[in-house]
Coordinates of C-alpha atoms in Angstrom, one line a residue:
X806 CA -4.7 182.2 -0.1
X807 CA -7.3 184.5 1.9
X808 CA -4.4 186.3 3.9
X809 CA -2.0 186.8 0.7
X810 CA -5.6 188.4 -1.4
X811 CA -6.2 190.2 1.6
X812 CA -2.4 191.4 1.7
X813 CA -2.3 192.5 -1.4
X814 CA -5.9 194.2 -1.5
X815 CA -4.4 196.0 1.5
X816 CA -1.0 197.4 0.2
X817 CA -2.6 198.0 -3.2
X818 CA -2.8 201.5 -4.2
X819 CA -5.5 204.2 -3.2
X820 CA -6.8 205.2 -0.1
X821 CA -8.7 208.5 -1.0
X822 CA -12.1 208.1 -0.2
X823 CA -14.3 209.4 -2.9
X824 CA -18.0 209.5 -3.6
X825 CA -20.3 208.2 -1.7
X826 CA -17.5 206.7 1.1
X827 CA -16.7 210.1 2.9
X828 CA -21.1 209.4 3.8
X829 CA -20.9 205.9 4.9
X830 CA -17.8 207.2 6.8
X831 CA -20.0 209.8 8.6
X832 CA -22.8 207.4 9.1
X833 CA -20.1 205.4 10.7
X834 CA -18.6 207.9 12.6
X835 CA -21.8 209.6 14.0
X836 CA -22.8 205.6 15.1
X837 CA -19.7 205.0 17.0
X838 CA -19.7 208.8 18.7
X839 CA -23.2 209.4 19.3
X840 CA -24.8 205.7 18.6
X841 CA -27.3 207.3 16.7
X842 CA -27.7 208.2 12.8
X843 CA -27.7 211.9 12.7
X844 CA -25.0 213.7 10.6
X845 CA -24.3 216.6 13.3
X846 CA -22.1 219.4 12.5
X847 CA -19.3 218.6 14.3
X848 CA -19.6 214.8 13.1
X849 CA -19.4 216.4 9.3
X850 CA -16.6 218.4 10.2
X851 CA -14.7 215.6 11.5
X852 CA -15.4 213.6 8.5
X853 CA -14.3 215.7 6.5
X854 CA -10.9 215.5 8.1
X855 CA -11.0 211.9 8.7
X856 CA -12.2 210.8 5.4
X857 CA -10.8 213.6 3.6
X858 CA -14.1 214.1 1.5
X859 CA -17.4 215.4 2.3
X860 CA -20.4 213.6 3.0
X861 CA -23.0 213.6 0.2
X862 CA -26.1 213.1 -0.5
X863 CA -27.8 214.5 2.4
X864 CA -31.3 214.3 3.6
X865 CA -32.6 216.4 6.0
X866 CA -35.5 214.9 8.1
X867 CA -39.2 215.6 9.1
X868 CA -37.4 216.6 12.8
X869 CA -34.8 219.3 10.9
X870 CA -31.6 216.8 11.6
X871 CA -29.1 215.9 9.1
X872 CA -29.0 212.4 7.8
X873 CA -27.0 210.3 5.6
X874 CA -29.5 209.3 2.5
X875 CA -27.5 205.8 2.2
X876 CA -28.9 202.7 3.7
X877 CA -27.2 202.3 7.4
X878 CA -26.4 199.2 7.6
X879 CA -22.8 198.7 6.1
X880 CA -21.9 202.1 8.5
X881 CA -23.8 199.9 11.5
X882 CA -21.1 197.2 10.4
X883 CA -18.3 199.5 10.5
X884 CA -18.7 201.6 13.3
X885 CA -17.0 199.3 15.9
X886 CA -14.2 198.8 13.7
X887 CA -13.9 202.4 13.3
X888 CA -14.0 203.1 17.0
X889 CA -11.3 200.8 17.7
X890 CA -8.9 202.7 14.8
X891 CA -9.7 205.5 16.2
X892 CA -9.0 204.9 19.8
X893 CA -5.8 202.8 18.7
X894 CA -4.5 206.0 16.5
X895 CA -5.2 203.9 13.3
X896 CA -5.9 205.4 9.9
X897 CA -10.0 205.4 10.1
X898 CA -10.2 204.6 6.1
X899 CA -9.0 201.2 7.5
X900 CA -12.3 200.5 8.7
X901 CA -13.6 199.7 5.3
X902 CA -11.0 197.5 4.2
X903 CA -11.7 195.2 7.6
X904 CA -15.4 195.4 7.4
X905 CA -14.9 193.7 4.0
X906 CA -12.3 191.1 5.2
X907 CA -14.6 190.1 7.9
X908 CA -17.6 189.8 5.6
X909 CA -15.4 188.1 2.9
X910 CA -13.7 185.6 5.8
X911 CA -17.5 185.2 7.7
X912 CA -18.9 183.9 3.7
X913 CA -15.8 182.0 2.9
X914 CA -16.4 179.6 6.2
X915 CA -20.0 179.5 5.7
X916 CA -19.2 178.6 1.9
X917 CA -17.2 175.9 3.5
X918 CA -19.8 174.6 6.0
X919 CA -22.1 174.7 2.9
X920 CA -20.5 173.0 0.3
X921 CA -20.0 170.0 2.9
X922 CA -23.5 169.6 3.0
X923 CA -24.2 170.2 -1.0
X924 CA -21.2 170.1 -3.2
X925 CA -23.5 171.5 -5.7
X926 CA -22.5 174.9 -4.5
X927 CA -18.7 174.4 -4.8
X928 CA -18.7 176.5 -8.2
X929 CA -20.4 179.4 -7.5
X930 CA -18.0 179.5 -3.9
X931 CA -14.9 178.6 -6.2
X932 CA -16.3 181.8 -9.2
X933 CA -17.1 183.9 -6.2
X934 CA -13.9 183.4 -4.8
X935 CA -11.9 183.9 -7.8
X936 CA -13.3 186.6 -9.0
X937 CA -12.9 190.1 -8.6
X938 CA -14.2 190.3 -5.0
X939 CA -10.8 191.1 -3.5
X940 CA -10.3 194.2 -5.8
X941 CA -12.9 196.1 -3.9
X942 CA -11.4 195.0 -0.4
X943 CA -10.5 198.6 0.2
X944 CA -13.7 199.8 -1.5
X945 CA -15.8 202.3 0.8
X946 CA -18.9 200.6 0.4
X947 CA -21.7 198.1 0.8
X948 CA -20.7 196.5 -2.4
X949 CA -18.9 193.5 -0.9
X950 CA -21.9 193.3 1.9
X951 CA -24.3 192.8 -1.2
X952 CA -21.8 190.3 -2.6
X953 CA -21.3 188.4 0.2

């Protein structure tokens, strides 16, 4: 059942990155180039092609560098996903639909190993599961990080 949500999450329509994804797509990017946080030129630039949106929300800091004002640590999360799409010529949006497989897939077991030990939790794992979770599969950001 995980692979044929995931399946269709995947194929379903969209693609565009919009909002605030274009910034956790630079935060990415700037983490798998440069292994650091700052929102270069050149970094912008090429996440503008990449992503096909511009970064937003923009903060410069007390040292005069660029830097992305979303919290890091989805982008952390992504970055070595994205740096294997990009060295294996894969579409980079990509990244955000496998960071969120990979969080959904790492809850699901845990849910599993959990609900052995307490079968108290089965129905919020069986709601969670069932719910609307793998509509935002593709969705370029943390949302399914909080979730999970």
């Amino acid at each position: 059942m995980l692979v044929l949500c995931a399946l269709a999450a995947y194929k379903a329509p969209g693609g565009w990155i919009q909002g605030d994804g274009a910034t956790y797509g630079a935060t990415a990017l700037a983490l798998a180039r440069n292994h650091d946080l700052v929102l270069s030129d050149d970094v912008r630039t090429d996440a503008r092609t990449l992503f096909h949106s511009a970064p937003n929300i923009l903060l410069k800091g007390s040292d005069g560098r660029i830097y992305s004002a979303h919290f890091w640590a989805y982008s952390a999360l992504a970055a070595p996903i994205l740096a294997v799409n990009l060295r294996l010529g894969r579409d980079p949006r990509d990244m955000f639909f496998i960071t969120n497989f990979l969080l959904v897939l790492v809850t699901l077991l845990a849910g599993i190993r959990l609900a052995r030990a307490s079968p108290d939790i089965l129905p919020v794992l069986v709601l969670l599961f069932t719910g609307p979770l793998w509509l935002h599969l593709k969705w370029p950001g943390p949302e399914v990080l909080s979730t999970c």
